[in-house]
Short mmCIF file of C-alpha atoms in Angstrom, two decimals:
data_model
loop_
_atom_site.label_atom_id
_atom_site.label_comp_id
_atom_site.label_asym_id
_atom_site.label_seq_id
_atom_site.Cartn_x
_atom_site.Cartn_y
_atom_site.Cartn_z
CA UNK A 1 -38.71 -7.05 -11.53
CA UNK A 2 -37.20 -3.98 -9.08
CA UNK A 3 -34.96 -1.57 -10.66
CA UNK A 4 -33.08 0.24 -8.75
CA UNK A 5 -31.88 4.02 -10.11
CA UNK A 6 -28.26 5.83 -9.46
CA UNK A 7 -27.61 9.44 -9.80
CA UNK A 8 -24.37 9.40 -10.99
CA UNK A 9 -22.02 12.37 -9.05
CA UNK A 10 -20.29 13.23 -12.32
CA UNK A 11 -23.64 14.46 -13.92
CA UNK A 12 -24.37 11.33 -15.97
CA UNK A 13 -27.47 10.69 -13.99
CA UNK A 14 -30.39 9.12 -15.52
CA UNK A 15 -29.64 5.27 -16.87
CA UNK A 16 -31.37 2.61 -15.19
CA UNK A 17 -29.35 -0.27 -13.94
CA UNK A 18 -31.21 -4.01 -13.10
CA UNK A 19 -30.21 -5.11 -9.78
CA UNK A 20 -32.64 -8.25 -9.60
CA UNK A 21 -28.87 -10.13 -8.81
CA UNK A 22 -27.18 -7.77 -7.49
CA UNK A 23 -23.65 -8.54 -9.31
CA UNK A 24 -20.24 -6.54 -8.43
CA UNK A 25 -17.63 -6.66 -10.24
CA UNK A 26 -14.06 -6.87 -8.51
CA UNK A 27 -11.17 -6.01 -10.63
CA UNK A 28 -8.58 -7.99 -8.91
CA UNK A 29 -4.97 -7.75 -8.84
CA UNK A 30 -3.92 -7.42 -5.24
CA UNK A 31 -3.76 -10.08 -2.40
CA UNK A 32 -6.99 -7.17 -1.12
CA UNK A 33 -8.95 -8.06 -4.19
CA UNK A 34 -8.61 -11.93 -3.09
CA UNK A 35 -9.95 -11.14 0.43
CA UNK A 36 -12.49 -9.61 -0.48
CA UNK A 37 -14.01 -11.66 -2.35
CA UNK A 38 -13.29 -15.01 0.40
CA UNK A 39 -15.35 -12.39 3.22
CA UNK A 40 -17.37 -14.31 5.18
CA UNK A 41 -18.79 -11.06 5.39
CA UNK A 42 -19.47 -9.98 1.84
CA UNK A 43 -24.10 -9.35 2.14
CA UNK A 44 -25.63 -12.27 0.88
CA UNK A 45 -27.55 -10.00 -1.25
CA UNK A 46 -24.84 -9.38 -3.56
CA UNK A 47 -22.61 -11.88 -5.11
CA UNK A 48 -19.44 -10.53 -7.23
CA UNK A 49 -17.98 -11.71 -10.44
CA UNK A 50 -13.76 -11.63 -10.07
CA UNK A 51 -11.70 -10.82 -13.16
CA UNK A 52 -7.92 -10.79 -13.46
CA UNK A 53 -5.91 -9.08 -16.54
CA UNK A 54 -4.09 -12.73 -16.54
CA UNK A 55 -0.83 -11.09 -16.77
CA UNK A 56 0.01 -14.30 -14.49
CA UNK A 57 -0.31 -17.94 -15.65
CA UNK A 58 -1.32 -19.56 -12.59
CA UNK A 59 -3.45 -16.67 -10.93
CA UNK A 60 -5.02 -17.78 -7.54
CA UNK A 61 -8.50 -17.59 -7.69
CA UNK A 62 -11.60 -17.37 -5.00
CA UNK A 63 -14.22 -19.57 -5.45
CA UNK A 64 -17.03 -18.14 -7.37
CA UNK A 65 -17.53 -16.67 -10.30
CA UNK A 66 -14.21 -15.63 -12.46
CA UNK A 67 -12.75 -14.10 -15.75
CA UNK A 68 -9.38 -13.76 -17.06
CA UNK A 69 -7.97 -11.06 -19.51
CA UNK A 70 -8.85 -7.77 -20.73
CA UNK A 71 -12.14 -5.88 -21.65
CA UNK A 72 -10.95 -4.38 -24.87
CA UNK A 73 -10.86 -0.64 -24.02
CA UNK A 74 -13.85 1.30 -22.24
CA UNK A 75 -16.31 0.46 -25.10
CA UNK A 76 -15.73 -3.33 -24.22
CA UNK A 77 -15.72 -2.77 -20.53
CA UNK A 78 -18.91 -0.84 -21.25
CA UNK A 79 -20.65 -3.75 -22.92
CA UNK A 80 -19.70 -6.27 -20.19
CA UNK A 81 -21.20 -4.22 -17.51
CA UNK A 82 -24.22 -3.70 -19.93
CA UNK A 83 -24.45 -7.11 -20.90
CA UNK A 84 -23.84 -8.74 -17.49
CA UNK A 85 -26.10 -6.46 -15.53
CA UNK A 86 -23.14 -5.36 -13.41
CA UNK A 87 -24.61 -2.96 -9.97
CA UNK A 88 -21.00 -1.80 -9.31
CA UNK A 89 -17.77 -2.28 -9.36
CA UNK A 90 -14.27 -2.11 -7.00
CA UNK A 91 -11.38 -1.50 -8.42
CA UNK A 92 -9.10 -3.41 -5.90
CA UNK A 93 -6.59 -3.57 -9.38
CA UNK A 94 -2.50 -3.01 -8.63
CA UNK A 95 -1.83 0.75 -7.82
CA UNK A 96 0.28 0.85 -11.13
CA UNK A 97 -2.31 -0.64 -13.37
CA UNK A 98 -3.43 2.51 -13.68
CA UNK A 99 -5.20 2.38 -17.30
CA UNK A 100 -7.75 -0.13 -15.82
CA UNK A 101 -8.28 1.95 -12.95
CA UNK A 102 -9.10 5.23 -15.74
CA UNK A 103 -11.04 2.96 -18.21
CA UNK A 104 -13.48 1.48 -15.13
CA UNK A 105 -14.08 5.08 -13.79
CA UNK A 106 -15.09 5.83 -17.26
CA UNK A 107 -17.12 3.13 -17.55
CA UNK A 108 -18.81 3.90 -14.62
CA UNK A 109 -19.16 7.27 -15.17
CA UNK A 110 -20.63 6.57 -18.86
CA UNK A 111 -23.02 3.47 -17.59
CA UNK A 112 -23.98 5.18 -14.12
CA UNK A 113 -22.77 2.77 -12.05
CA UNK A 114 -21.38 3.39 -8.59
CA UNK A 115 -17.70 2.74 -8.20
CA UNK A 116 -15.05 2.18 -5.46
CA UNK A 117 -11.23 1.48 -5.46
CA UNK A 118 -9.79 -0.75 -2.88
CA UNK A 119 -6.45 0.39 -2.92
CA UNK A 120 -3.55 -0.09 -0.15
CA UNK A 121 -1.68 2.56 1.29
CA UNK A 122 1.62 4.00 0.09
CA UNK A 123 4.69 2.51 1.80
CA UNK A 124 6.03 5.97 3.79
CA UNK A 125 10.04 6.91 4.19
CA UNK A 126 11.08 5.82 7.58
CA UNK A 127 14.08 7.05 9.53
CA UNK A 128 17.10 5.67 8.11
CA UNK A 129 15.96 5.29 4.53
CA UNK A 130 17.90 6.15 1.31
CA UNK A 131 15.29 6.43 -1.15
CA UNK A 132 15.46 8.33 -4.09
CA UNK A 133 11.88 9.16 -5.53
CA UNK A 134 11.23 9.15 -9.09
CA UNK A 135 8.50 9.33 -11.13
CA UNK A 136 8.35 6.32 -13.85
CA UNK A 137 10.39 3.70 -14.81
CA UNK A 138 12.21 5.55 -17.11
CA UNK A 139 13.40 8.04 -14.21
CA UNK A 140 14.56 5.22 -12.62
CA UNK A 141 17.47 4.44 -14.67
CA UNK A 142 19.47 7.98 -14.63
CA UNK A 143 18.79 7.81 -10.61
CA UNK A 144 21.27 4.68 -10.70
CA UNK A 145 23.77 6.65 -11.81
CA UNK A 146 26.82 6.57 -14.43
CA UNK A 147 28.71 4.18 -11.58
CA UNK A 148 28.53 0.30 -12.09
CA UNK A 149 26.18 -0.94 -9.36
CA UNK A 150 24.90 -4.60 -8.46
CA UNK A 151 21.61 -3.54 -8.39
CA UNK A 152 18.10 -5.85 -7.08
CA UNK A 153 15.25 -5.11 -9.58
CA UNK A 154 11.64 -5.97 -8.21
CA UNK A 155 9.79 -3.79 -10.61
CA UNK A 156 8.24 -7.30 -12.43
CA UNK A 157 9.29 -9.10 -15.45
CA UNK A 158 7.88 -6.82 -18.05
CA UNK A 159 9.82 -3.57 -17.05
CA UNK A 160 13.10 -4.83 -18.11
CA UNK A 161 13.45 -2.53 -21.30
CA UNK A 162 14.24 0.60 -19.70
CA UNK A 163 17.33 -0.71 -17.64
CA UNK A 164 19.09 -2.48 -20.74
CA UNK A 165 19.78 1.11 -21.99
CA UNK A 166 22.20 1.16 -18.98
CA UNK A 167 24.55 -1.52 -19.06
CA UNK A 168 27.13 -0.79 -16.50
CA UNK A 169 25.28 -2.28 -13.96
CA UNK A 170 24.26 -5.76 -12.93
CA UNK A 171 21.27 -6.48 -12.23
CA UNK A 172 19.11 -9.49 -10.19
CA UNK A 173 15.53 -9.33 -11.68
CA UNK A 174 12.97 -11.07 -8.98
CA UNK A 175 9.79 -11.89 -10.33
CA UNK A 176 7.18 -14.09 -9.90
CA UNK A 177 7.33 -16.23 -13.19
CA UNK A 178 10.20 -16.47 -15.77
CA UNK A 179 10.97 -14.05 -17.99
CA UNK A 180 9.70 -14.23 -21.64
CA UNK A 181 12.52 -12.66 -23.50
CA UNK A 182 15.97 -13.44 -23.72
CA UNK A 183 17.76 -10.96 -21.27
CA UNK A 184 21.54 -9.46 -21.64
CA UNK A 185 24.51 -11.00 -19.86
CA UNK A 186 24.59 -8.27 -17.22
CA UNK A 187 20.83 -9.87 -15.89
CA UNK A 188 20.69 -12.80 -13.83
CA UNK A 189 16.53 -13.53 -12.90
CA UNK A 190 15.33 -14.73 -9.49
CA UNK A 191 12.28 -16.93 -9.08
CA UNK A 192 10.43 -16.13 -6.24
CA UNK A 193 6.82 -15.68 -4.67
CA UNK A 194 5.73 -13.82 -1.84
CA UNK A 195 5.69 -13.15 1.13
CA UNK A 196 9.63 -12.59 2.16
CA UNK A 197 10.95 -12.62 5.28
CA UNK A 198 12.93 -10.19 6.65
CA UNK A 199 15.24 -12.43 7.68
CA UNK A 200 15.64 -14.20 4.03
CA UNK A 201 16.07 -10.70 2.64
CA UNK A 202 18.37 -9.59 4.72
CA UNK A 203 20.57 -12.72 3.31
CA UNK A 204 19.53 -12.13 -0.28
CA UNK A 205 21.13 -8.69 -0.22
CA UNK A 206 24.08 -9.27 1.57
CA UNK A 207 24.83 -12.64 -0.58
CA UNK A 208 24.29 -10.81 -4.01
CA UNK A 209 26.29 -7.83 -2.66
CA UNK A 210 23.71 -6.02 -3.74
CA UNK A 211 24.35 -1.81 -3.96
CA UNK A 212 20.66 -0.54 -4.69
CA UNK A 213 17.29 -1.67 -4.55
CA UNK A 214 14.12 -0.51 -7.12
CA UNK A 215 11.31 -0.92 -6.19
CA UNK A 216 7.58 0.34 -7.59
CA UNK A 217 5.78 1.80 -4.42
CA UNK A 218 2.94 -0.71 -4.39
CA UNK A 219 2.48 -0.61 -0.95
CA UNK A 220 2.16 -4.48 -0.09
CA UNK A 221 2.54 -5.74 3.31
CA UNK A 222 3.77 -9.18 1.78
CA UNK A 223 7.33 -7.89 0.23
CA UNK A 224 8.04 -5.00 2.31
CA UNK A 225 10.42 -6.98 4.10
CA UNK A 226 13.14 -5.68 1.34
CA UNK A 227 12.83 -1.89 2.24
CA UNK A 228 13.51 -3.04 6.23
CA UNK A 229 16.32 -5.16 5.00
CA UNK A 230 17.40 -2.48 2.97
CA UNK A 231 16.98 0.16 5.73
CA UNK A 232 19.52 -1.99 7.56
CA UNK A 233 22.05 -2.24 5.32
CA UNK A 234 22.28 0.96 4.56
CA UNK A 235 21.25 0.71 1.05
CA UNK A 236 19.95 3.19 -1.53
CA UNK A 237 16.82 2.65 -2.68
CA UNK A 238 15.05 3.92 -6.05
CA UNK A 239 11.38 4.23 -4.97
CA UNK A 240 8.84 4.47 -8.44
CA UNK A 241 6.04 6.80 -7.01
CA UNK A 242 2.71 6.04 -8.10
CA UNK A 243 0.89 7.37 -11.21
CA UNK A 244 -2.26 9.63 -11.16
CA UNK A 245 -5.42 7.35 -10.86
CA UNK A 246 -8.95 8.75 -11.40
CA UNK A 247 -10.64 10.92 -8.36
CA UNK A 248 -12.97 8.26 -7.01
CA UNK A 249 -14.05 6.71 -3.64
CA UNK A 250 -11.60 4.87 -1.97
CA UNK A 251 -11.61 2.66 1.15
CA UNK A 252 -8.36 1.32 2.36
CA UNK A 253 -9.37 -2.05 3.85
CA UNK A 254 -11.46 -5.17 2.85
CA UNK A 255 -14.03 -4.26 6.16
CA UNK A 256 -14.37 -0.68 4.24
CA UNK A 257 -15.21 -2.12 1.07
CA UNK A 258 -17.66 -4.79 2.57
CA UNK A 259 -19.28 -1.63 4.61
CA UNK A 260 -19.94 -0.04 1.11
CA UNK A 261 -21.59 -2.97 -0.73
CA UNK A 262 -23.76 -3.58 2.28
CA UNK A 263 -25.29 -0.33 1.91
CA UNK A 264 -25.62 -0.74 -1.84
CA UNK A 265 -27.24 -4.23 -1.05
CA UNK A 266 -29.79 -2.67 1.87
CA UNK A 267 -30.92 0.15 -1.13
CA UNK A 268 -30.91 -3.27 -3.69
CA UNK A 269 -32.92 -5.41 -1.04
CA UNK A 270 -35.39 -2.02 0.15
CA UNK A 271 -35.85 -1.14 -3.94
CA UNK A 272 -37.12 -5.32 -3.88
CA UNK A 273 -39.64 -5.16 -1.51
CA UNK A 274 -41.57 -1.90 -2.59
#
């Protein structure tokens, strides 16, 4: 059996990693992650094992191979790459699921084993926006201000907490799948899935009378029909900047991140046939 050796960047240099079956690991998350892993494209020399937190209770799957929930920490995700023989991995996880994103470039880091995020660009303020930046969820509330305001959450289901604290305003939470706990009287939830038209948004917020949108800055192409909508009504807009992820490669598109396993896969296939 070929082995093939990585000298880790960060100075962990050294381990030897089997890459008989060359297995990467996608951390999905991201409608990215998904496409990726349906690439006509992606080398036959590789073949990639997709895992979801399973935040969601229907995810939508690729064919292949899958897992659902967590790792148990960087020891755990250390022991799956270990165990499973895992080449590499891309981090093509949700731009605010940021603790994966630290514990996987630890992993790697620990395991010697290369590493790439697949992460989207940042949506960017275009002329006519009203958006107030903040920096968590928390920041978010105080940037509503003191003022009652009909306000359009689409931060997800399980960043309500924070916004209870200020009950003057009502709020339309739009998520994905119901809510688990029993919300106030000032929240009415919104069952929806993506994509949006602009169109349908554009009704939304004028229907609801809606006075300010927050949003996290994810980025996706699939609901940024709400900032246009907003942008043309005028409305403010509390943008949730993203947090701090670990300094590693990066490609912004599925072609990028097929480039990069195809070169791991031509050192794989070379390191087979010496």
């Amino acid at each position: 059996m070929k082995r093939l050796e990585h000298q880790c960047e960060t100075g962990h240099g050294g381990e030897v990693i089997e890459t008989e079956n060359m297995k990467i690991l996608i951390l999905g998350g991201t409608r990215e992650a998904r496409l990726l892993a349906e690439d006509p494209h992606f080398p036959q020399q590789a073949r990639f094992i997709f895992s979801l937190a399973g935040v969601t209770q229907a995810p939508d799957l690729p064919q292949g191979q899958t897992r659902l929930g967590g790792f148990g920490g960087v020891e755990g995700l250390i022991a799956y790459l270990e165990r499973e023989n895992i080449a590499a991995v891309i981090d093509a996880t949700h731009p605010f699921a940021a603790r994966i994103s630290h514990h996987a470039a630890t992993a790697c880091a620990a395991t010697c084993r290369p590493i790439l995020r697949l992460g989207r660009p940042a949506w960017q303020r275009q002329p006519g926006d009203h958006w107030v930046d903040v920096a968590s969820m928390d920041d978010a509330v105080p940037a509503l201000g003191v003022e009652p305001r009909r306000v359009l959450l689409t931060t997800g289901r399980q960043h309500v907490a924070p916004f209870i604290k200020a009950p003057q305003h009502y709020y339309f939470l739009r998520s994905i799948e119901p809510v688990s706990q029993d919300l106030p009287r000032f929240f009415e939830t919104i069952i929806a899935r993506p994509p949006f038209k602009l169109e349908d948004e554009l009704a939304l917020l004028t229907r609801l009378k809606i006075d300010v949108l927050v949003t996290k800055n994810s980025g996706a192409p699939a609901i940024a029909a709400k900032l246009d909508a907003a942008r043309r009504l005028g409305l403010r807009v509390i943008m949730i900047n993203r947090p701090l992820l670990p300094p590693i490669g990066e490609v912004s598109t599925v072609e990028g991140a097929i480039k990069w396993v195809a070169r791991l896969a031509s050192v794989h296939l070379e390191s087979r046939q010496m």
